[in-house]
Amino acid sequence: MVFAHLSNVVVLALLAVSQLSSAQPHGERHGRRFATPDGASTTGDKGGIVYSPYNADGTCKDQSSFLSDAAQLQGFSRLRLYGIDCNQVTYGIAAAKQYGFKLFLGIHNIASSDDEIKQLITQVGSDWGLVDTVSVGNEVVNSGQMSASDVAARVNSARDLLRPAGYTGPVVTVDTFVAIMANPVLCEASDYAAANCHPFFDGKVAASASGDFLKTQSQNVQNACGGKKVLITETGWPSQGNSNGACVPSPDNQAAALSSIKSAMGSNVIYFTAFDDLWKTDTPATFNAEKHWGIQNLGF
């Protein structure tokens, strides 16, 4: 494990930075074992992609803009959404029908997860065949919002609501790979292990070695989770920002990292993120790279 030689204080600091990198700051964001998270769609072979439905000023995109963006993401098998605000589930369903995605849907406000699950059920309607996964929370344990056991209880409660509504697919919680390894109850509650893993925040990984880093950490998560299948639910590299040790943001390094990840992991990842998130705020805590993780400009 990469952090094995570090002090607990440093590990916690790294975890906090990782959470900041992927958090969605809007109020709404951010026998049941399944053989594999793979094979969500036969129409794409590039893995999954994160999408945020916000304009540069933070307002919600309309359906036309959402679908225009989605048209540029054809070839990805999963479209990951973090919340239920901005009609993103409704628009996501329309995009899935038009462009062949499956949806990795999310509940961001875990404190009100049951209420949000009910809203998600209403928005999906009868289109559960387009839903690959439902996630409850994103890096909630890593950020200190809730204990691992409480998160697990929320996942189980969500599943109990989803099954009678007609959804029979995987229900998970997403957290950092370090948080999952330290709290295996998270993968016990999940139908597969859903882990965010960003080589950039390690500070010691060359962009061209990103794939090997992910492969190692994915295996570490699988070992910690008793052999359960693993999906990397966020990974990528920024194109702009400040250096984090040996990890340097640049267009060339972003391209090298993505190539390495694709070579090592195939389609078993969800890339972060589709487009630069201009609605976010760059801060020193995330190396002033917060806005600059979009990959679609690479023609990936």
mmCIF file of C-alpha atoms in Angstrom:
data_model
loop_
_atom_site.group_PDB
_atom_site.id
_atom_site.type_symbol
_atom_site.label_atom_id
_atom_site.label_comp_id
_atom_site.label_asym_id
_atom_site.label_seq_id
_atom_site.Cartn_x
_atom_site.Cartn_y
_atom_site.Cartn_z
ATOM 1 C CA MET A 1 0.000 0.000 0.000
ATOM 2 C CA VAL A 2 1.359 3.411 -0.987
ATOM 3 C CA PHE A 3 0.590 5.030 2.365
ATOM 4 C CA ALA A 4 2.000 2.215 4.502
ATOM 5 C CA HIS A 5 5.186 4.118 5.360
ATOM 6 C CA LEU A 6 3.425 7.377 6.203
ATOM 7 C CA SER A 7 2.282 8.634 9.571
ATOM 8 C CA ASN A 8 -1.403 8.608 10.424
ATOM 9 C CA VAL A 9 -1.442 12.408 10.315
ATOM 10 C CA VAL A 10 -0.087 12.480 6.769
ATOM 11 C CA VAL A 11 -2.525 9.797 5.645
ATOM 12 C CA LEU A 12 -5.452 11.782 7.015
ATOM 13 C CA ALA A 13 -4.183 14.902 5.284
ATOM 14 C CA LEU A 14 -3.955 13.083 1.980
ATOM 15 C CA LEU A 15 -7.444 11.715 2.463
ATOM 16 C CA ALA A 16 -8.784 15.198 3.090
ATOM 17 C CA VAL A 17 -7.185 16.525 -0.089
ATOM 18 C CA SER A 18 -8.613 13.632 -2.096
ATOM 19 C CA GLN A 19 -12.094 14.415 -0.808
ATOM 20 C CA LEU A 20 -11.785 18.049 -1.772
ATOM 21 C CA SER A 21 -10.775 17.121 -5.287
ATOM 22 C CA SER A 22 -13.992 15.325 -6.096
ATOM 23 C CA ALA A 23 -16.619 16.857 -3.804
ATOM 24 C CA GLN A 24 -19.615 18.460 -5.429
ATOM 25 C CA PRO A 25 -20.230 21.738 -3.530
ATOM 26 C CA HIS A 26 -23.887 22.259 -4.504
ATOM 27 C CA GLY A 27 -26.432 21.278 -1.876
ATOM 28 C CA GLU A 28 -27.571 18.204 -3.822
ATOM 29 C CA ARG A 29 -24.314 16.944 -5.127
ATOM 30 C CA HIS A 30 -22.199 15.747 -5.317
ATOM 31 C CA GLY A 31 -28.395 -12.835 -1.115
ATOM 32 C CA ARG A 32 -27.623 -9.909 -3.118
ATOM 33 C CA ARG A 33 -24.113 -10.138 -4.408
ATOM 34 C CA PHE A 34 -23.322 -9.271 -7.993
ATOM 35 C CA ALA A 35 -20.658 -11.125 -9.929
ATOM 36 C CA THR A 36 -19.041 -8.053 -11.454
ATOM 37 C CA PRO A 37 -19.539 -4.328 -12.022
ATOM 38 C CA ASP A 38 -18.341 -4.761 -15.600
ATOM 39 C CA GLY A 39 -20.449 -4.976 -18.729
ATOM 40 C CA ALA A 40 -22.753 -2.068 -18.113
ATOM 41 C CA SER A 41 -23.189 -1.446 -21.806
ATOM 42 C CA THR A 42 -22.280 -2.980 -25.113
ATOM 43 C CA THR A 43 -22.142 0.389 -26.850
ATOM 44 C CA GLY A 44 -18.988 1.782 -25.233
ATOM 45 C CA ASP A 45 -15.576 0.361 -24.410
ATOM 46 C CA LYS A 46 -13.817 3.353 -22.828
ATOM 47 C CA GLY A 47 -15.163 2.806 -19.334
ATOM 48 C CA GLY A 48 -17.263 5.369 -17.506
ATOM 49 C CA ILE A 49 -17.156 9.150 -17.263
ATOM 50 C CA VAL A 50 -18.205 11.622 -14.554
ATOM 51 C CA TYR A 51 -20.540 14.402 -15.645
ATOM 52 C CA SER A 52 -21.654 17.507 -13.732
ATOM 53 C CA PRO A 53 -24.749 19.357 -15.033
ATOM 54 C CA TYR A 54 -23.683 22.899 -14.100
ATOM 55 C CA ASN A 55 -22.896 26.011 -16.102
ATOM 56 C CA ALA A 56 -19.762 28.053 -15.400
ATOM 57 C CA ASP A 57 -21.757 30.306 -13.059
ATOM 58 C CA GLY A 58 -23.038 27.311 -11.085
ATOM 59 C CA THR A 59 -26.567 27.369 -12.460
ATOM 60 C CA CYS A 60 -28.207 24.237 -13.805
ATOM 61 C CA LYS A 61 -27.804 23.282 -17.437
ATOM 62 C CA ASP A 62 -31.024 22.817 -19.364
ATOM 63 C CA GLN A 63 -31.889 19.571 -21.111
ATOM 64 C CA SER A 64 -30.629 20.774 -24.489
ATOM 65 C CA SER A 65 -27.184 21.581 -23.055
ATOM 66 C CA PHE A 66 -27.107 18.313 -21.110
ATOM 67 C CA LEU A 67 -27.856 16.270 -24.237
ATOM 68 C CA SER A 68 -25.387 18.289 -26.310
ATOM 69 C CA ASP A 69 -22.672 17.443 -23.779
ATOM 70 C CA ALA A 70 -23.745 13.807 -23.673
ATOM 71 C CA ALA A 71 -23.435 13.558 -27.450
ATOM 72 C CA GLN A 72 -19.705 14.253 -27.058
ATOM 73 C CA LEU A 73 -19.347 11.362 -24.610
ATOM 74 C CA GLN A 74 -20.519 8.543 -26.851
ATOM 75 C CA GLY A 75 -18.291 5.499 -26.486
ATOM 76 C CA PHE A 76 -18.260 5.617 -22.691
ATOM 77 C CA SER A 77 -20.318 2.851 -21.138
ATOM 78 C CA ARG A 78 -21.309 4.552 -17.868
ATOM 79 C CA LEU A 79 -22.294 8.132 -17.124
ATOM 80 C CA ARG A 80 -21.725 8.896 -13.446
ATOM 81 C CA LEU A 81 -23.968 11.514 -11.829
ATOM 82 C CA TYR A 82 -23.597 12.564 -8.181
ATOM 83 C CA GLY A 83 -27.033 13.829 -7.217
ATOM 84 C CA ILE A 84 -30.671 14.424 -8.062
ATOM 85 C CA ASP A 85 -30.633 18.221 -8.445
ATOM 86 C CA CYS A 86 -30.898 20.095 -11.749
ATOM 87 C CA ASN A 87 -33.146 17.378 -13.212
ATOM 88 C CA GLN A 88 -29.973 15.410 -13.861
ATOM 89 C CA VAL A 89 -31.594 12.005 -13.396
ATOM 90 C CA THR A 90 -34.396 12.859 -15.823
ATOM 91 C CA TYR A 91 -31.929 14.294 -18.341
ATOM 92 C CA GLY A 92 -29.592 11.354 -17.761
ATOM 93 C CA ILE A 93 -32.366 8.916 -18.638
ATOM 94 C CA ALA A 94 -32.953 10.818 -21.888
ATOM 95 C CA ALA A 95 -29.221 10.756 -22.680
ATOM 96 C CA ALA A 96 -28.994 7.043 -21.915
ATOM 97 C CA LYS A 97 -31.839 6.310 -24.307
ATOM 98 C CA GLN A 98 -30.338 8.442 -27.048
ATOM 99 C CA TYR A 99 -26.651 7.569 -26.742
ATOM 100 C CA GLY A 100 -26.505 4.110 -25.199
ATOM 101 C CA PHE A 101 -25.098 4.879 -21.749
ATOM 102 C CA LYS A 102 -25.941 3.139 -18.541
ATOM 103 C CA LEU A 103 -26.251 5.485 -15.568
ATOM 104 C CA PHE A 104 -24.252 5.373 -12.346
ATOM 105 C CA LEU A 105 -26.656 7.402 -10.210
ATOM 106 C CA GLY A 106 -25.827 8.967 -6.870
ATOM 107 C CA ILE A 107 -27.306 10.291 -3.658
ATOM 108 C CA HIS A 108 -25.085 13.104 -2.438
ATOM 109 C CA ASN A 109 -26.821 14.262 0.756
ATOM 110 C CA ILE A 110 -26.442 11.107 2.772
ATOM 111 C CA ALA A 111 -28.097 12.632 5.850
ATOM 112 C CA SER A 112 -31.354 12.661 3.872
ATOM 113 C CA SER A 113 -30.599 9.600 1.780
ATOM 114 C CA ASP A 114 -33.965 7.877 2.197
ATOM 115 C CA ASP A 115 -35.842 10.983 1.030
ATOM 116 C CA GLU A 116 -33.484 11.425 -1.914
ATOM 117 C CA ILE A 117 -33.787 7.757 -2.870
ATOM 118 C CA LYS A 118 -37.555 8.230 -3.024
ATOM 119 C CA GLN A 119 -37.082 11.230 -5.312
ATOM 120 C CA LEU A 120 -34.653 9.255 -7.463
ATOM 121 C CA ILE A 121 -37.210 6.443 -7.768
ATOM 122 C CA THR A 122 -39.794 8.939 -8.993
ATOM 123 C CA GLN A 123 -37.391 10.447 -11.533
ATOM 124 C CA VAL A 124 -36.295 7.082 -12.948
ATOM 125 C CA GLY A 125 -39.871 5.857 -13.294
ATOM 126 C CA SER A 126 -39.912 2.544 -15.128
ATOM 127 C CA ASP A 127 -36.500 2.972 -16.769
ATOM 128 C CA TRP A 128 -34.455 0.878 -14.335
ATOM 129 C CA GLY A 129 -32.933 -1.035 -17.241
ATOM 130 C CA LEU A 130 -30.854 2.076 -17.965
ATOM 131 C CA VAL A 131 -29.391 2.195 -14.446
ATOM 132 C CA ASP A 132 -26.104 0.393 -13.857
ATOM 133 C CA THR A 133 -25.561 1.307 -10.189
ATOM 134 C CA VAL A 134 -27.031 3.476 -7.434
ATOM 135 C CA SER A 135 -24.491 4.943 -5.014
ATOM 136 C CA VAL A 136 -25.262 6.359 -1.584
ATOM 137 C CA GLY A 137 -22.738 9.031 -0.669
ATOM 138 C CA ASN A 138 -19.363 9.981 -2.112
ATOM 139 C CA GLU A 139 -16.322 9.898 0.201
ATOM 140 C CA VAL A 140 -18.515 10.379 3.260
ATOM 141 C CA VAL A 141 -16.241 8.448 5.635
ATOM 142 C CA ASN A 142 -13.124 10.022 4.154
ATOM 143 C CA SER A 143 -14.528 13.499 4.804
ATOM 144 C CA GLY A 144 -15.618 12.680 8.359
ATOM 145 C CA GLN A 145 -19.302 13.343 7.679
ATOM 146 C CA MET A 146 -20.465 10.000 9.029
ATOM 147 C CA SER A 147 -19.094 6.796 10.531
ATOM 148 C CA ALA A 148 -18.572 3.755 8.344
ATOM 149 C CA SER A 149 -21.240 1.785 10.201
ATOM 150 C CA ASP A 150 -23.782 4.580 9.732
ATOM 151 C CA VAL A 151 -22.975 4.788 6.022
ATOM 152 C CA ALA A 152 -23.437 1.026 5.726
ATOM 153 C CA ALA A 153 -26.850 1.345 7.364
ATOM 154 C CA ARG A 154 -27.817 4.031 4.834
ATOM 155 C CA VAL A 155 -26.781 1.772 1.953
ATOM 156 C CA ASN A 156 -28.877 -1.094 3.287
ATOM 157 C CA SER A 157 -31.858 1.204 3.823
ATOM 158 C CA ALA A 158 -31.561 2.517 0.265
ATOM 159 C CA ARG A 159 -31.503 -1.009 -1.103
ATOM 160 C CA ASP A 160 -34.633 -1.840 0.870
ATOM 161 C CA LEU A 161 -36.398 1.109 -0.793
ATOM 162 C CA LEU A 162 -35.095 0.402 -4.287
ATOM 163 C CA ARG A 163 -35.999 -3.274 -4.532
ATOM 164 C CA PRO A 164 -39.797 -2.842 -4.254
ATOM 165 C CA ALA A 165 -39.549 -0.005 -6.794
ATOM 166 C CA GLY A 166 -38.234 -2.442 -9.389
ATOM 167 C CA TYR A 167 -34.475 -1.855 -9.235
ATOM 168 C CA THR A 168 -32.504 -5.101 -8.927
ATOM 169 C CA GLY A 169 -28.993 -3.828 -9.711
ATOM 170 C CA PRO A 170 -26.019 -2.949 -7.508
ATOM 171 C CA VAL A 171 -26.283 -0.514 -4.600
ATOM 172 C CA VAL A 172 -22.976 0.805 -3.244
ATOM 173 C CA THR A 173 -21.313 3.586 -1.347
ATOM 174 C CA VAL A 174 -18.280 5.280 -2.885
ATOM 175 C CA ASP A 175 -15.249 6.260 -0.845
ATOM 176 C CA THR A 176 -11.504 6.660 -1.254
ATOM 177 C CA PHE A 177 -9.510 3.470 -1.590
ATOM 178 C CA VAL A 178 -7.765 4.210 1.712
ATOM 179 C CA ALA A 179 -11.054 4.731 3.573
ATOM 180 C CA ILE A 180 -12.458 1.488 2.184
ATOM 181 C CA MET A 181 -9.400 -0.523 3.158
ATOM 182 C CA ALA A 182 -9.578 0.923 6.666
ATOM 183 C CA ASN A 183 -13.347 0.293 6.917
ATOM 184 C CA PRO A 184 -14.278 -2.973 5.167
ATOM 185 C CA VAL A 185 -17.850 -2.610 6.447
ATOM 186 C CA LEU A 186 -18.270 -0.224 3.506
ATOM 187 C CA CYS A 187 -17.679 -2.977 0.972
ATOM 188 C CA GLU A 188 -19.642 -5.465 3.054
ATOM 189 C CA ALA A 189 -22.705 -3.235 2.668
ATOM 190 C CA SER A 190 -22.026 -2.607 -1.024
ATOM 191 C CA ASP A 191 -22.750 -5.007 -3.857
ATOM 192 C CA TYR A 192 -19.241 -4.363 -5.138
ATOM 193 C CA ALA A 193 -16.370 -2.215 -3.877
ATOM 194 C CA ALA A 194 -16.626 1.291 -5.368
ATOM 195 C CA ALA A 195 -13.377 3.194 -4.816
ATOM 196 C CA ASN A 196 -12.107 6.624 -5.858
ATOM 197 C CA CYS A 197 -8.380 6.585 -6.618
ATOM 198 C CA HIS A 198 -6.414 9.607 -7.849
ATOM 199 C CA PRO A 199 -2.675 9.043 -8.452
ATOM 200 C CA PHE A 200 -2.141 12.816 -8.577
ATOM 201 C CA PHE A 201 -2.867 13.178 -4.860
ATOM 202 C CA ASP A 202 -0.274 10.592 -3.900
ATOM 203 C CA GLY A 203 2.460 13.103 -4.716
ATOM 204 C CA LYS A 204 4.966 10.457 -5.780
ATOM 205 C CA VAL A 205 3.423 8.874 -8.865
ATOM 206 C CA ALA A 206 4.632 9.843 -12.324
ATOM 207 C CA ALA A 207 1.757 10.437 -14.714
ATOM 208 C CA SER A 208 2.970 7.594 -16.917
ATOM 209 C CA ALA A 209 2.803 5.215 -13.924
ATOM 210 C CA SER A 210 -0.820 6.025 -13.049
ATOM 211 C CA GLY A 211 -2.131 2.748 -14.427
ATOM 212 C CA ASP A 212 0.203 0.658 -12.303
ATOM 213 C CA PHE A 213 -0.794 2.700 -9.248
ATOM 214 C CA LEU A 214 -4.479 2.050 -9.894
ATOM 215 C CA LYS A 215 -3.902 -1.627 -10.534
ATOM 216 C CA THR A 216 -2.049 -1.988 -7.231
ATOM 217 C CA GLN A 217 -4.632 -0.087 -5.203
ATOM 218 C CA SER A 218 -7.515 -1.916 -6.862
ATOM 219 C CA GLN A 219 -5.952 -5.205 -5.804
ATOM 220 C CA ASN A 220 -5.406 -3.853 -2.291
ATOM 221 C CA VAL A 221 -9.084 -2.912 -2.064
ATOM 222 C CA GLN A 222 -10.138 -6.315 -3.349
ATOM 223 C CA ASN A 223 -7.947 -8.017 -0.752
ATOM 224 C CA ALA A 224 -9.406 -5.857 2.028
ATOM 225 C CA CYS A 225 -12.927 -6.642 0.810
ATOM 226 C CA GLY A 226 -12.584 -10.409 0.853
ATOM 227 C CA GLY A 227 -12.197 -10.796 -2.894
ATOM 228 C CA LYS A 228 -15.215 -8.707 -3.877
ATOM 229 C CA LYS A 229 -15.111 -7.115 -7.320
ATOM 230 C CA VAL A 230 -13.796 -3.541 -7.486
ATOM 231 C CA LEU A 231 -14.716 -0.605 -9.707
ATOM 232 C CA ILE A 232 -12.582 2.540 -9.664
ATOM 233 C CA THR A 233 -15.297 5.194 -9.588
ATOM 234 C CA GLU A 234 -13.107 8.286 -9.981
ATOM 235 C CA THR A 235 -9.662 8.640 -11.486
ATOM 236 C CA GLY A 236 -7.864 11.078 -13.728
ATOM 237 C CA TRP A 237 -5.191 13.784 -13.822
ATOM 238 C CA PRO A 238 -5.441 17.594 -13.973
ATOM 239 C CA SER A 239 -4.250 19.548 -16.989
ATOM 240 C CA GLN A 240 -3.485 22.718 -15.042
ATOM 241 C CA GLY A 241 -2.619 23.750 -11.482
ATOM 242 C CA ASN A 242 0.251 23.529 -9.013
ATOM 243 C CA SER A 243 2.575 20.565 -8.658
ATOM 244 C CA ASN A 244 2.033 18.057 -5.861
ATOM 245 C CA GLY A 245 5.533 16.734 -5.354
ATOM 246 C CA ALA A 246 6.354 14.580 -8.367
ATOM 247 C CA CYS A 247 2.797 14.934 -9.677
ATOM 248 C CA VAL A 248 2.690 17.810 -12.140
ATOM 249 C CA PRO A 249 -0.502 19.059 -13.819
ATOM 250 C CA SER A 250 -0.149 19.636 -17.553
ATOM 251 C CA PRO A 251 -1.909 18.631 -20.764
ATOM 252 C CA ASP A 252 0.925 16.248 -21.649
ATOM 253 C CA ASN A 253 0.892 14.600 -18.222
ATOM 254 C CA GLN A 254 -2.882 14.317 -18.293
ATOM 255 C CA ALA A 255 -2.684 12.526 -21.635
ATOM 256 C CA ALA A 256 0.090 10.252 -20.340
ATOM 257 C CA ALA A 257 -1.869 9.398 -17.192
ATOM 258 C CA LEU A 258 -5.046 8.568 -19.096
ATOM 259 C CA SER A 259 -3.149 6.409 -21.566
ATOM 260 C CA SER A 260 -1.491 4.539 -18.700
ATOM 261 C CA ILE A 261 -4.792 4.046 -16.875
ATOM 262 C CA LYS A 262 -6.557 2.813 -19.988
ATOM 263 C CA SER A 263 -3.748 0.354 -20.723
ATOM 264 C CA ALA A 264 -3.683 -1.041 -17.179
ATOM 265 C CA MET A 265 -7.374 -0.988 -16.275
ATOM 266 C CA GLY A 266 -9.297 -1.309 -19.520
ATOM 267 C CA SER A 267 -12.910 -0.240 -19.069
ATOM 268 C CA ASN A 268 -13.046 -0.967 -15.323
ATOM 269 C CA VAL A 269 -12.796 2.712 -14.344
ATOM 270 C CA ILE A 270 -14.897 5.862 -14.313
ATOM 271 C CA TYR A 271 -12.839 8.845 -15.441
ATOM 272 C CA PHE A 272 -12.980 12.169 -13.618
ATOM 273 C CA THR A 273 -14.298 14.195 -15.390
ATOM 274 C CA ALA A 274 -15.953 14.903 -18.750
ATOM 275 C CA PHE A 275 -15.325 18.655 -18.984
ATOM 276 C CA ASP A 276 -13.427 21.257 -16.994
ATOM 277 C CA ASP A 277 -15.618 22.270 -14.039
ATOM 278 C CA LEU A 278 -15.497 26.045 -14.375
ATOM 279 C CA TRP A 279 -18.165 26.442 -11.683
ATOM 280 C CA LYS A 280 -15.732 25.181 -9.039
ATOM 281 C CA THR A 281 -13.233 27.280 -7.076
ATOM 282 C CA ASP A 282 -9.510 26.615 -7.301
ATOM 283 C CA THR A 283 -7.799 26.517 -3.893
ATOM 284 C CA PRO A 284 -4.270 25.774 -2.652
ATOM 285 C CA ALA A 285 -5.662 22.742 -0.783
ATOM 286 C CA THR A 286 -6.290 21.043 -4.123
ATOM 287 C CA PHE A 287 -3.242 22.554 -5.830
ATOM 288 C CA ASN A 288 -5.340 25.095 -7.735
ATOM 289 C CA ALA A 289 -6.352 22.281 -10.059
ATOM 290 C CA GLU A 290 -10.003 21.987 -9.068
ATOM 291 C CA LYS A 291 -11.390 23.273 -12.356
ATOM 292 C CA HIS A 292 -9.024 21.438 -14.648
ATOM 293 C CA TRP A 293 -9.760 17.702 -14.703
ATOM 294 C CA GLY A 294 -11.852 17.617 -17.884
ATOM 295 C CA ILE A 295 -10.685 15.048 -20.408
ATOM 296 C CA GLN A 296 -13.010 15.422 -23.386
ATOM 297 C CA ASN A 297 -10.755 18.024 -25.010
ATOM 298 C CA LEU A 298 -8.244 15.191 -25.502
ATOM 299 C CA GLY A 299 -10.621 13.291 -27.731
ATOM 300 C CA PHE A 300 -10.139 10.381 -25.331
#
